[in-house]
Coordinates of C-alpha atoms in Angstrom, one line a residue:
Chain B
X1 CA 32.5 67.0 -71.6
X2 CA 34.6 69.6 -72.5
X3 CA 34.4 72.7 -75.4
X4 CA 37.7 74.1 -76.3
X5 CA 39.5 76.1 -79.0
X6 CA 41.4 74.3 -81.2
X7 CA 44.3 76.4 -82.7
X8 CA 44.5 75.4 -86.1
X9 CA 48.1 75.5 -87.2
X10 CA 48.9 78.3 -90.0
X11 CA 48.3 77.0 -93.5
X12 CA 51.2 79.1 -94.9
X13 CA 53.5 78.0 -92.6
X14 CA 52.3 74.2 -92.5
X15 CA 52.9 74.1 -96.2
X16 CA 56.5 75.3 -96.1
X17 CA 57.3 72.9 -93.6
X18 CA 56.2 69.9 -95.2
X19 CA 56.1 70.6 -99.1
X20 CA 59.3 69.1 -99.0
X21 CA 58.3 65.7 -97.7
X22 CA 55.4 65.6 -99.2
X23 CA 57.0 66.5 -102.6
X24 CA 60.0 63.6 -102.1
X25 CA 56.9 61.3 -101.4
X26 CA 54.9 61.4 -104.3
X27 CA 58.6 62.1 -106.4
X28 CA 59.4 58.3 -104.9
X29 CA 55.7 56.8 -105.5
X30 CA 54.7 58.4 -108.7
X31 CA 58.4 57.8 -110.2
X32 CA 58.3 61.5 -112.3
X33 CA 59.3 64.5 -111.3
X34 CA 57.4 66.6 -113.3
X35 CA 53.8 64.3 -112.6
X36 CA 54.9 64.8 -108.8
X37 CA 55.0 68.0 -109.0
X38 CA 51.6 68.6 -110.3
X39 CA 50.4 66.3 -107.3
X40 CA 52.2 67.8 -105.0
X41 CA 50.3 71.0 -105.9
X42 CA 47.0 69.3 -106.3
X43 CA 47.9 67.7 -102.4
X44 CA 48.5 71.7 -101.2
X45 CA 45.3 72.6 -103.1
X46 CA 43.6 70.0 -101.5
X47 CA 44.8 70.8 -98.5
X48 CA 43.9 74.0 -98.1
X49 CA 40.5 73.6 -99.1
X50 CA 40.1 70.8 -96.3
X51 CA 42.2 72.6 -93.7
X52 CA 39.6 73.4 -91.4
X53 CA 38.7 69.7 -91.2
X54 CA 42.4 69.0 -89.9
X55 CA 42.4 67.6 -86.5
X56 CA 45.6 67.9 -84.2
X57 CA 44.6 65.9 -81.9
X58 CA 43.9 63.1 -84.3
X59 CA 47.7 62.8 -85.9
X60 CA 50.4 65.1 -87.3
X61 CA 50.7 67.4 -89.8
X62 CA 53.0 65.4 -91.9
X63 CA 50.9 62.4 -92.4
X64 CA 47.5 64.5 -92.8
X65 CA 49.1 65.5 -95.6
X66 CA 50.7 62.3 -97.0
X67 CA 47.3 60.7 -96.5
X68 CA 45.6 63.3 -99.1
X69 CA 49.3 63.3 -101.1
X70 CA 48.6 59.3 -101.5
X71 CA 44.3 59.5 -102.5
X72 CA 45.8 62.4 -105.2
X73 CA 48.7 59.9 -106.2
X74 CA 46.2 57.1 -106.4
X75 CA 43.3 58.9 -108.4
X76 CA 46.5 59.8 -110.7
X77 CA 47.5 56.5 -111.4
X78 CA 43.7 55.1 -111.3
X79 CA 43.5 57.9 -114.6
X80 CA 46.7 56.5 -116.0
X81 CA 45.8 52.9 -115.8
X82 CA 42.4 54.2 -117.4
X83 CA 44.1 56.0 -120.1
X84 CA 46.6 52.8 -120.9
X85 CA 43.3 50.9 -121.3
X86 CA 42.1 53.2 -123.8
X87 CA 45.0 52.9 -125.8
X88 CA 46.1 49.3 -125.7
X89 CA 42.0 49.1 -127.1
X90 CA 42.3 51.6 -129.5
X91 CA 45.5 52.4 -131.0
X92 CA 49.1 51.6 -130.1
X93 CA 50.3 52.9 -127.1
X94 CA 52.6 55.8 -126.8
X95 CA 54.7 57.0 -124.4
X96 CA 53.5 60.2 -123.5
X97 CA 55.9 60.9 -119.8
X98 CA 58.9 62.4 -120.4
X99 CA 61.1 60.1 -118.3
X100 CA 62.6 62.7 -116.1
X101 CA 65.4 60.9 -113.8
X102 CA 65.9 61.6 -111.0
X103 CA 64.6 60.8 -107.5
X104 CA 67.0 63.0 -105.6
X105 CA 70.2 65.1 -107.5
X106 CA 73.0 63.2 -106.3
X107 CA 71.8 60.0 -106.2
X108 CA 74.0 57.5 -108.1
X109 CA 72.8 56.0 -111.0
X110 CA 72.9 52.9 -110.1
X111 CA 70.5 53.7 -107.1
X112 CA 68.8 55.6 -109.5
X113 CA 67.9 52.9 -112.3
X114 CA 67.2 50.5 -109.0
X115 CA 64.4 52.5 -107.6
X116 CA 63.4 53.6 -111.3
X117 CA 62.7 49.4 -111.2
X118 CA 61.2 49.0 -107.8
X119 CA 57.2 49.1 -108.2
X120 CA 55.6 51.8 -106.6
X121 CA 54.0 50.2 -103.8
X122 CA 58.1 49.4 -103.2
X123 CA 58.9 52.7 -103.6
X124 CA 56.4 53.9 -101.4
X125 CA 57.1 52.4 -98.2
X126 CA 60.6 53.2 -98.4
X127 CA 59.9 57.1 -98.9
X128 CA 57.8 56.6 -96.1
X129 CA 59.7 55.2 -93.8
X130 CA 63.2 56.4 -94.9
X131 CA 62.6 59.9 -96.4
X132 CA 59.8 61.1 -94.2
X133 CA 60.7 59.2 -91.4
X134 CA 56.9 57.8 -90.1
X135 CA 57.5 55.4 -87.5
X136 CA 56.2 51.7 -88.6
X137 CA 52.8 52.5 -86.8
X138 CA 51.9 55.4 -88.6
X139 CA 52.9 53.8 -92.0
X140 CA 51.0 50.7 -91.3
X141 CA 47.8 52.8 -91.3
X142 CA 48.4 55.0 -93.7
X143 CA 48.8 52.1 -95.7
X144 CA 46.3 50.1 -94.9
X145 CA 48.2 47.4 -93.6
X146 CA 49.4 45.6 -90.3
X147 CA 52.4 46.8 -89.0
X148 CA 54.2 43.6 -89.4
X149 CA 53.4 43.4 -93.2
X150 CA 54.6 47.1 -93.4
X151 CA 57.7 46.1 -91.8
X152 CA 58.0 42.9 -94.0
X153 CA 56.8 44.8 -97.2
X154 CA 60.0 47.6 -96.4
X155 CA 62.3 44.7 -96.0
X156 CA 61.9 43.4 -99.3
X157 CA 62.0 46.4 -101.1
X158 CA 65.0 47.6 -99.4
X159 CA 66.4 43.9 -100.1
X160 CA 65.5 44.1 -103.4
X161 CA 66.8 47.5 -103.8
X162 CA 70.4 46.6 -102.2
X163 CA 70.3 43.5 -104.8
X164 CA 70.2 45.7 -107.8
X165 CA 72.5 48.2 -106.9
X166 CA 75.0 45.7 -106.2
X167 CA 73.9 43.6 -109.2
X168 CA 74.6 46.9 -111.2
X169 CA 77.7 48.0 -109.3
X170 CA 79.2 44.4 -110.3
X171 CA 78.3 44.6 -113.9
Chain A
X1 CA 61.0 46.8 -88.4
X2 CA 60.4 50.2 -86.9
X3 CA 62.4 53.2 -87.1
X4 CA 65.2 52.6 -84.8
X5 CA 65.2 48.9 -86.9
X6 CA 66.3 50.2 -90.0
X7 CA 68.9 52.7 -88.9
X8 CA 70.5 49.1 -86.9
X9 CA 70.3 47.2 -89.7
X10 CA 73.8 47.4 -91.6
X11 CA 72.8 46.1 -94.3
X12 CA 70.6 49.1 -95.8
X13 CA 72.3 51.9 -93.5
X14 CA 74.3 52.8 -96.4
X15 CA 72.0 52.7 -98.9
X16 CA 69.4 54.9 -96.3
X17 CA 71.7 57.3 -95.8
X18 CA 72.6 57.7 -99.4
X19 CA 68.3 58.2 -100.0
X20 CA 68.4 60.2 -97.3
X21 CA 71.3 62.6 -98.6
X22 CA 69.3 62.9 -101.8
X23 CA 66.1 63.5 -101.3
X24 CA 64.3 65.0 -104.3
X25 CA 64.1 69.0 -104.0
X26 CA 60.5 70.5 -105.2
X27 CA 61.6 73.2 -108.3
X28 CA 61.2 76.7 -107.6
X29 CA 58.0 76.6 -110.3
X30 CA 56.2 74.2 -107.1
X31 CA 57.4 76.3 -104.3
X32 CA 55.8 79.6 -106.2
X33 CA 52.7 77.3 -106.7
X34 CA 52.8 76.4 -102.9
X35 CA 53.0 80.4 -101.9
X36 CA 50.2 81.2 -104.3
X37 CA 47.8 78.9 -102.7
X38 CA 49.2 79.8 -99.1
X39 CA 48.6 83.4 -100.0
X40 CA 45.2 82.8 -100.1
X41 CA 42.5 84.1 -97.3
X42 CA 41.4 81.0 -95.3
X43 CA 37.9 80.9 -94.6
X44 CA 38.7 79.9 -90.5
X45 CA 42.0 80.0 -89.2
X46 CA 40.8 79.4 -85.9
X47 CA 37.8 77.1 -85.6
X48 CA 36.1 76.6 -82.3
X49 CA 35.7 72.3 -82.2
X50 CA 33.7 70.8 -79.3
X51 CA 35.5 68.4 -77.8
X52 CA 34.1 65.3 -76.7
X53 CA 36.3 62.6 -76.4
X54 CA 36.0 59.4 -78.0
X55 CA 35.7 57.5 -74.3
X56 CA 33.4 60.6 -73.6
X57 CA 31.5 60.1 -76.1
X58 CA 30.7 56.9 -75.6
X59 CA 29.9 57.1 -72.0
X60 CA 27.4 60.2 -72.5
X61 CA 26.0 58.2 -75.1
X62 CA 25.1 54.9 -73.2
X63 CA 24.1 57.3 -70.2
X64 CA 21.8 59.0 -72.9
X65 CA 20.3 55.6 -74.0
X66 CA 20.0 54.0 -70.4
X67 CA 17.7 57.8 -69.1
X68 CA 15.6 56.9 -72.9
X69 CA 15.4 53.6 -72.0
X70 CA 14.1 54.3 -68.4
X71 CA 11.9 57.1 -69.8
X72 CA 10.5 55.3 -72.5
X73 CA 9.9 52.2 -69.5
X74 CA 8.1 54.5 -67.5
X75 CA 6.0 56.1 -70.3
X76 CA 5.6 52.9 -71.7
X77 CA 4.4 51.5 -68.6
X78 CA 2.1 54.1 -67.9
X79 CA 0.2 53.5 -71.2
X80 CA -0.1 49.7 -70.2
X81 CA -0.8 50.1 -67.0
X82 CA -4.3 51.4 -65.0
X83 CA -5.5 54.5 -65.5
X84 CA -4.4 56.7 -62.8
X85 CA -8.1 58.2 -62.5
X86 CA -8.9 55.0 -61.1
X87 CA -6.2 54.4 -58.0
X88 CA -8.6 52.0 -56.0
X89 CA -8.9 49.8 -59.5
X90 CA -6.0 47.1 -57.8
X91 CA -7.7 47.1 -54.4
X92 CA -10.8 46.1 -56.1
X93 CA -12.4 43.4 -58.0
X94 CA -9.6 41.9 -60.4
X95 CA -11.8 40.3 -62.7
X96 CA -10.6 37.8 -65.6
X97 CA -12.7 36.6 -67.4
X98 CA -12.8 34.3 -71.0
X99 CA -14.9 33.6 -73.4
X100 CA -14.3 30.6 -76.1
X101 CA -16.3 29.0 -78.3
X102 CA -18.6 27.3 -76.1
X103 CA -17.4 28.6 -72.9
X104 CA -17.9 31.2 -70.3
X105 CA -15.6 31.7 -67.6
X106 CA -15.4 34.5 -64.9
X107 CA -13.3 34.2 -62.0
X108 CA -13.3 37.4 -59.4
X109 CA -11.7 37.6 -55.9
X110 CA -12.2 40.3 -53.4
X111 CA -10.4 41.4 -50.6
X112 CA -12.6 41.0 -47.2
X113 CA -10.9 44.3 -46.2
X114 CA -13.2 45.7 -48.9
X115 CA -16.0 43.6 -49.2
X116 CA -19.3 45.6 -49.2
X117 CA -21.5 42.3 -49.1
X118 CA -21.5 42.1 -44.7
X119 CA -22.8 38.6 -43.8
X120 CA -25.6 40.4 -42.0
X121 CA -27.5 42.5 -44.8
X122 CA -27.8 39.0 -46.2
X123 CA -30.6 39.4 -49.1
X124 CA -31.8 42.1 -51.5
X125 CA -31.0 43.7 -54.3
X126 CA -27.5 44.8 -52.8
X127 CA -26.1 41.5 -53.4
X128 CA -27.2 40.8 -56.5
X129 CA -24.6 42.9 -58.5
X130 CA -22.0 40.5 -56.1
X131 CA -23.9 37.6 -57.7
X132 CA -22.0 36.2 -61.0
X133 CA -24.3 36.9 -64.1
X134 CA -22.7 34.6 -66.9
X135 CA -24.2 35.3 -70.0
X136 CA -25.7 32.3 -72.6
X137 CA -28.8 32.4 -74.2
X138 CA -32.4 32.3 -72.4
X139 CA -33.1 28.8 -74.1
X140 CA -29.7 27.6 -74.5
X141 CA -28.5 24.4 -72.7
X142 CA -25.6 24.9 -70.6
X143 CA -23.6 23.6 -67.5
X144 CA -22.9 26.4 -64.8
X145 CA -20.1 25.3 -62.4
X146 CA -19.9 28.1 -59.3
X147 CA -17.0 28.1 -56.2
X148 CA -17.5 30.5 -53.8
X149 CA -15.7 31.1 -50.8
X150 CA -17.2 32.9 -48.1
X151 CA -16.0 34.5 -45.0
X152 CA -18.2 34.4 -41.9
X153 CA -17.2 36.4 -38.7
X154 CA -17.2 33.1 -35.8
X155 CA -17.7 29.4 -35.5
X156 CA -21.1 29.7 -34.1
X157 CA -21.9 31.8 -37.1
X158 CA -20.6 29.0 -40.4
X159 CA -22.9 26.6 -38.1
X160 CA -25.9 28.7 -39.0
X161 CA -24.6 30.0 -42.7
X162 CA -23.8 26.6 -43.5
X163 CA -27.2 25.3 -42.3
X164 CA -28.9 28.3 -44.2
X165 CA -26.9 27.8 -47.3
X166 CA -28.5 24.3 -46.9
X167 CA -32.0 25.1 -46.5
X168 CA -31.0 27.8 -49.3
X169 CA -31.0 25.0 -52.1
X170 CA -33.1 22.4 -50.9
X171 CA -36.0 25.4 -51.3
X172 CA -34.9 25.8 -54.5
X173 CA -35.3 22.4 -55.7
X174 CA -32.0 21.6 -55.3
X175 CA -29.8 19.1 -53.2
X176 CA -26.4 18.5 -51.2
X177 CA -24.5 16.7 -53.1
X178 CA -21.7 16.2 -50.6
X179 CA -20.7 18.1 -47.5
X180 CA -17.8 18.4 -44.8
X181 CA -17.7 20.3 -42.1
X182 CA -14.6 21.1 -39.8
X183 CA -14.9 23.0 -36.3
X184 CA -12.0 24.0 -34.8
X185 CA -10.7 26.2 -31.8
X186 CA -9.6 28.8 -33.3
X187 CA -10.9 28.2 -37.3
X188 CA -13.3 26.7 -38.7
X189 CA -14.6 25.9 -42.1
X190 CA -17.3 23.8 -44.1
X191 CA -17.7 22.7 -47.5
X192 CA -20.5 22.0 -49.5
X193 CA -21.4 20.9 -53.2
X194 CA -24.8 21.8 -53.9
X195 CA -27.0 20.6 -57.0
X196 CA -29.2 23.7 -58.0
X197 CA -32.0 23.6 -60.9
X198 CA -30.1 25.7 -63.7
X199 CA -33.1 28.0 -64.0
X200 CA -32.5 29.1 -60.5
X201 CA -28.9 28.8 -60.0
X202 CA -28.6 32.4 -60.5
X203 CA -30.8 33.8 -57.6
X204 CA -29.2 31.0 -55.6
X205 CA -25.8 32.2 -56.3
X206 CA -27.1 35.5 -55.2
X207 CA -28.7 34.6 -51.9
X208 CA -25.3 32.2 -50.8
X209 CA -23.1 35.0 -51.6
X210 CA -25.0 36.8 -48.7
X211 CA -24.2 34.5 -46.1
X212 CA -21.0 35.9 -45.6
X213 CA -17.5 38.1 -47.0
X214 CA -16.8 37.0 -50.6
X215 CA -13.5 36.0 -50.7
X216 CA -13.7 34.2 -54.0
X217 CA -15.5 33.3 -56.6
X218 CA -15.0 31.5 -59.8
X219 CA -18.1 30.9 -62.3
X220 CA -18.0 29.2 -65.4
X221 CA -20.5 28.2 -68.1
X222 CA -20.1 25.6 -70.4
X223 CA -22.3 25.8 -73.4
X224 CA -23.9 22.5 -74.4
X225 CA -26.5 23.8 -77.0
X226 CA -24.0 22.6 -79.6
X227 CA -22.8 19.0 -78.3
X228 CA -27.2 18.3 -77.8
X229 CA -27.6 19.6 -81.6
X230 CA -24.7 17.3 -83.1
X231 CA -26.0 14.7 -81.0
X232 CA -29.4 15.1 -82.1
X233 CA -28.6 15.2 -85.7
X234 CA -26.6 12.3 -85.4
X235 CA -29.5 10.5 -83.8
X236 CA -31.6 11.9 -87.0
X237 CA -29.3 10.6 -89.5
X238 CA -29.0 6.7 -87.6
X239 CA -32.6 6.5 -87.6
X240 CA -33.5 7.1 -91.3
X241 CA -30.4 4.9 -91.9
X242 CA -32.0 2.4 -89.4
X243 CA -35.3 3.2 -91.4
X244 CA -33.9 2.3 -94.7
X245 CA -32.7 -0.8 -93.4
X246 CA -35.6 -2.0 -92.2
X247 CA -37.2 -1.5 -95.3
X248 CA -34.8 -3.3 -97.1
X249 CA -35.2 -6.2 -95.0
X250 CA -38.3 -6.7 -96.0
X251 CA -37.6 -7.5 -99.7
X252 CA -38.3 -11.5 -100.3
X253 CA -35.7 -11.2 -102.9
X254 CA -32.6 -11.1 -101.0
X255 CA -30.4 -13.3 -100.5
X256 CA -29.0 -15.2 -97.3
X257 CA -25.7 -13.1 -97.4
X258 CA -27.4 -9.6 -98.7
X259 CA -29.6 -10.3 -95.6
X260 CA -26.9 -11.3 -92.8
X261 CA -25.0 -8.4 -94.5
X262 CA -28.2 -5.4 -93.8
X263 CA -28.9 -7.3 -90.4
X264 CA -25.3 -6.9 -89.7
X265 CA -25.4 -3.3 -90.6
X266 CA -28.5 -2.6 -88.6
X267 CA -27.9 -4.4 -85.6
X268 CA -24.4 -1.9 -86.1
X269 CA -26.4 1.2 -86.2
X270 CA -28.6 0.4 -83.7
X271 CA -26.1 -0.1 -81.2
X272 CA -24.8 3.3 -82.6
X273 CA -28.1 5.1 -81.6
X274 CA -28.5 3.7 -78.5
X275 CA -25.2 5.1 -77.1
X276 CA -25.7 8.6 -78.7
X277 CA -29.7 8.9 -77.1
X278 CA -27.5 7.7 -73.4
X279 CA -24.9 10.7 -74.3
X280 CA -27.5 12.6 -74.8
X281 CA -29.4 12.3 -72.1
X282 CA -26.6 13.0 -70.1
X283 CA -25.4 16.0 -72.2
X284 CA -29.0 17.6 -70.9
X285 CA -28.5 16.2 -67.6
X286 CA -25.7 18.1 -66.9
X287 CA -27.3 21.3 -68.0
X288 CA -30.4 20.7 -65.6
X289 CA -28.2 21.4 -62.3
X290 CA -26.0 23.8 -61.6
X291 CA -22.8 22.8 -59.2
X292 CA -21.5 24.7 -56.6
X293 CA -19.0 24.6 -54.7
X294 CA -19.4 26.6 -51.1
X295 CA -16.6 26.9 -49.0
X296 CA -17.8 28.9 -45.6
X297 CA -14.8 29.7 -43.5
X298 CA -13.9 31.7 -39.9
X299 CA -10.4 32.4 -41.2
X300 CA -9.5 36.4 -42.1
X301 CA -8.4 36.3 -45.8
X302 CA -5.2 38.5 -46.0
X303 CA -6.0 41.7 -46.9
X304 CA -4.3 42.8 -49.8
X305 CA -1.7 45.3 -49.5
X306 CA -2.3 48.3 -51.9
X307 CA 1.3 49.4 -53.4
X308 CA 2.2 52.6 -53.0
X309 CA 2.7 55.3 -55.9
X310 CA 6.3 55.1 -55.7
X311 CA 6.0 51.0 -55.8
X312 CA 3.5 51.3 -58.7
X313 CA 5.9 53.1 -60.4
X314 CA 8.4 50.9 -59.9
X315 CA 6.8 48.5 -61.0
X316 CA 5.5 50.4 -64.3
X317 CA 8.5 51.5 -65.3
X318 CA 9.7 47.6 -64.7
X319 CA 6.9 46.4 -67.3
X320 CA 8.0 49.4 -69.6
X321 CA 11.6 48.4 -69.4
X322 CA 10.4 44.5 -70.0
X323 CA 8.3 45.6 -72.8
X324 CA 11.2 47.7 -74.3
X325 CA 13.6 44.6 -74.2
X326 CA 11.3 42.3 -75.8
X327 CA 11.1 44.8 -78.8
X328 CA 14.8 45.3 -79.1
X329 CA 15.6 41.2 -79.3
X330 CA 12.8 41.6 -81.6
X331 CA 14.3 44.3 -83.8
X332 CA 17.9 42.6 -82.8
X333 CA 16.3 39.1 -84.6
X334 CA 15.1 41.0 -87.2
X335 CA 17.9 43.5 -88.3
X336 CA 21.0 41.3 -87.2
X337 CA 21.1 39.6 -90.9
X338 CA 21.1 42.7 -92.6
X339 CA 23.0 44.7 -90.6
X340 CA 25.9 41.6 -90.4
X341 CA 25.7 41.5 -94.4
X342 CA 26.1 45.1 -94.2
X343 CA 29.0 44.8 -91.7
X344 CA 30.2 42.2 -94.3
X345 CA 30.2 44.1 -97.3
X346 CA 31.1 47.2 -96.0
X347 CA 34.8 44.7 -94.7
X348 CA 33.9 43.2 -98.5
X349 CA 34.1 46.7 -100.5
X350 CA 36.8 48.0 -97.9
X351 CA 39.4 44.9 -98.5
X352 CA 38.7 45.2 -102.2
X353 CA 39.8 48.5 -102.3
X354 CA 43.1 47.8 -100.7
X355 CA 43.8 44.9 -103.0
X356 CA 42.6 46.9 -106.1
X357 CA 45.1 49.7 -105.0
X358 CA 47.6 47.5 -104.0
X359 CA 47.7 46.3 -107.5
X360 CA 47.7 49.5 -108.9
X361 CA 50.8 50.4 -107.1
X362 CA 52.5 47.4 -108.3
X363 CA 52.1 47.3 -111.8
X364 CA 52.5 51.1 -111.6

């Protein structure tokens, strides 16, 4: 049995590292840019209360983070559906979100109105595994899934994807 | 389809690299949000963590439980066990003894290595305490049955203890009911069952167990107050019935078959009555002599072997450890149903939650 000093990483310089992924991840599962923002900044908030609780040893940075970025993300839309509830019971629903496009400047539109129609579960495992780059392991249980049905479940959405931006393209 | 997968597969690398070349930027607004929080004093940048391991862990947990475990045997078999202020307790008398209802048993055996009854200080009051005293009440019927097995130092020796052990009961107002008596070179051994008046059975028991080294002895008492008493009430009840019958006989009125049928009934009961007053009689019979059963023999008895204090120990901390077992498949039997419906609704809540998010992220 050992005691030994763990070095805890420097918040400050964590956060500049990864508010970029972490950002593009809740951009791609929350679908708004401007909602994604606010989680992003409740994730960092978050974070940094809970930073002495970060383990090294236990997994990276990166999907420390995307684990509190995803419980934010999911109390966000647990509020929304809550909200929607209320509504659809008590008066008609409007649309409060300003739908602000864009999942990446540059993207083309097609791609854009594609993922704007992928669910976010879809969207998800494709920012990820494409924009953050977690190998299929590290998704899987950040996901709460098997590995194989986070490999199927990114197959279908990239398929799905592909499909409508060709489907688009054509029309 | 891990990493390396998707970059192979043709089909999306376009489309990947196209996400990839547009990720979404945070705004300047979120990056001065980020830098406020990050400007912030926190409470421990370096924290000192002990590190355990999980493997570790484990290991210096089941050494932990296996020292409680043998800790808890030894204390545990140190409460069950003999009282250390009493370390000659195994080398002597181990007595067991039951009582039931009706029923007295004793059974005792002694080491000859640490016998203080020596063949040759045969009577007096030294003996008696040797002597079984089985307790039932002074007016109480009740069958004693006795087996003793003495030790006596040489063939020429269980000649004259036998023949004592004889003249022993017949003065008493007893008999032999059967003996057998084997002489050999090197061993030798006799056996007797002797009939002793119960009233006297006791001082007998005390004078044979003089003859030589008590071995063993087993005494039991079998109270018969209680089989006499039913029997004698039973005997009460057939006779008035018998009584009544008679009486009832006697009435000219009655006709052929009411007769036949009360001759019937009393010939019945008397038959009855006459088997009970036999049982009885031999209920009391067998509480008017005791039996005993002498064995006189040349042969050493083994002398115990007293374990030593590491032995005792070992074997303490072996009943502790039993004892400790036995109470954790008890508390296993007990607790596995909850803790499995635990296990299972903990897995129950747990695979809700996913499915519940899983939805969410869909319709979202």
């Amino acid at each position: 049995v050992t005691v030994t000093a763990i070095e805890q990483p420097d918040f400050a310089e964590a956060a500049r590292a990864h508010l970029r992924t972490v950002n593009a991840y809740l951009v791609y599962l929350v679908g708004n840019r401007a909602a994604a923002e606010d989680l992003t900044a409740a994730t960092f908030e978050k974070a940094f209360r809970n930073w002495r609780r970060f383990d090294p040893r236990r997994g990276g940075i990166q999907t420390w983070l995307c684990a509190i970025a995803r419980g934010v993300a999911l109390d966000h839309f647990r509020a929304e559906d809550r909200r929607r509830r209320r509504e659809d019971a008590y008066a008609l629903r409007q649309e409060f979100e300003v739908a602000e496009p864009g999942f990446g400047e540059g993207l083309s539109p097609e791609l854009e109105t594609a993922l704007a129609a992928l669910s976010a579960g879809e969207r998800e495992v494709i920012a990820l595994r494409v924009l953050v780059e977690l190998d299929a392991e590290t998704t899987a249980r950040l996901l709460g899934i098997s590995r194989s049905a986070c490999s199927m479940r990114l197959s279908r959405a990239l398929e799905k994807l592909q499909e409508r931006v060709t489907s688009d393209v054509e029309a | 389809m891990s990493r390396p997968e998707i970059e192979h597969d043709e089909r999306f690398s376009q489309l990947i690299e196209e996400l990839r070349a547009h990720r979404p930027e945070p705004s300047a607004a979120l990056r001065q949000r980020i830098e406020r929080i990050s400007e912030r004093p926190v409470r421990q940048a370096v924290s000192r963590q002990v590190s355990f391991g999980r493997r570790r862990t484990l290991l210096a947990l089941a050494v932990a439980a296996v020292v409680a475990a043998v800790a808890g045997g030894i204390v545990l078999g140190n409460w069950g066990s003999t009282p250390t202020a009493l370390p000659h307790a195994r080398d002597q008398l181990s007595t067991n003894a039951t009582r039931t209802l009706g029923t007295f048993s004793s059974t005792e055996a002694q080491p000859a290595a640490k016998s203080t009854a020596p063949a040759a200080t045969a009577a007096g009051a030294g003996n008696e305490r040797q002597a079984p005293s089985p307790v039932t009440g002074a007016k109480r019927l009740a069958e004693l049955r006795a087996e003793l097995t003495l030790r006596v130092a040489s063939q020429r020796e269980l000649a004259r203890a036998t023949g004592r052990a004889e003249r022993i009961v017949r003065g008493s107002g007893g008999y032999v009911a059967s003996a057998r008596y084997d002489s050999g070179t090197e061993r030798g051994s006799s056996f007797l069952e002797l009939k002793v008046p119960a009233a006297r059975a006791q001082s007998v028991l005390a004078r044979l167990t003089a003859l030589g080294e008590l071995v063993a002895q087993n005494v039991s008492l079998e109270d018969l107050q209680a089989t006499v008493d039913s029997q004698s009430a039973s005997i009460g009840s057939l006779q008035a019935q018998i009584e009544k019958l008679v009486q009832a006989l006697k009435d000219p009125s009655l006709s052929t078959q009411a007769r036949d049928q009360l001759r019937a009934q009393l010939a019945l009961r008397q038959s009855r009555l006459a088997g009970l007053v036999q049982a009885r009689k031999a209920t009391r019979a067998r509480g008017v002599y005791a039996t005993i059963s002498l064995t006189l023999t040349t042969e050493r008895a083994r002398a115990a072997v007293a374990p030593g204090r590491i032995h005792r120990a070992f074997d303490e901390a072996r009943d502790g450890l039993a004892r400790e077992a036995a109470w954790a498949v008890r508390a296993t039997v007990v607790a596995a149903p909850a803790i499995l419906l635990a296990i299972l609704l903990l897995v129950g809540a747990r695979q809700r939650r996913r499915r519940l998010e899983q939805r969410l992220l869909a319709r979202s």
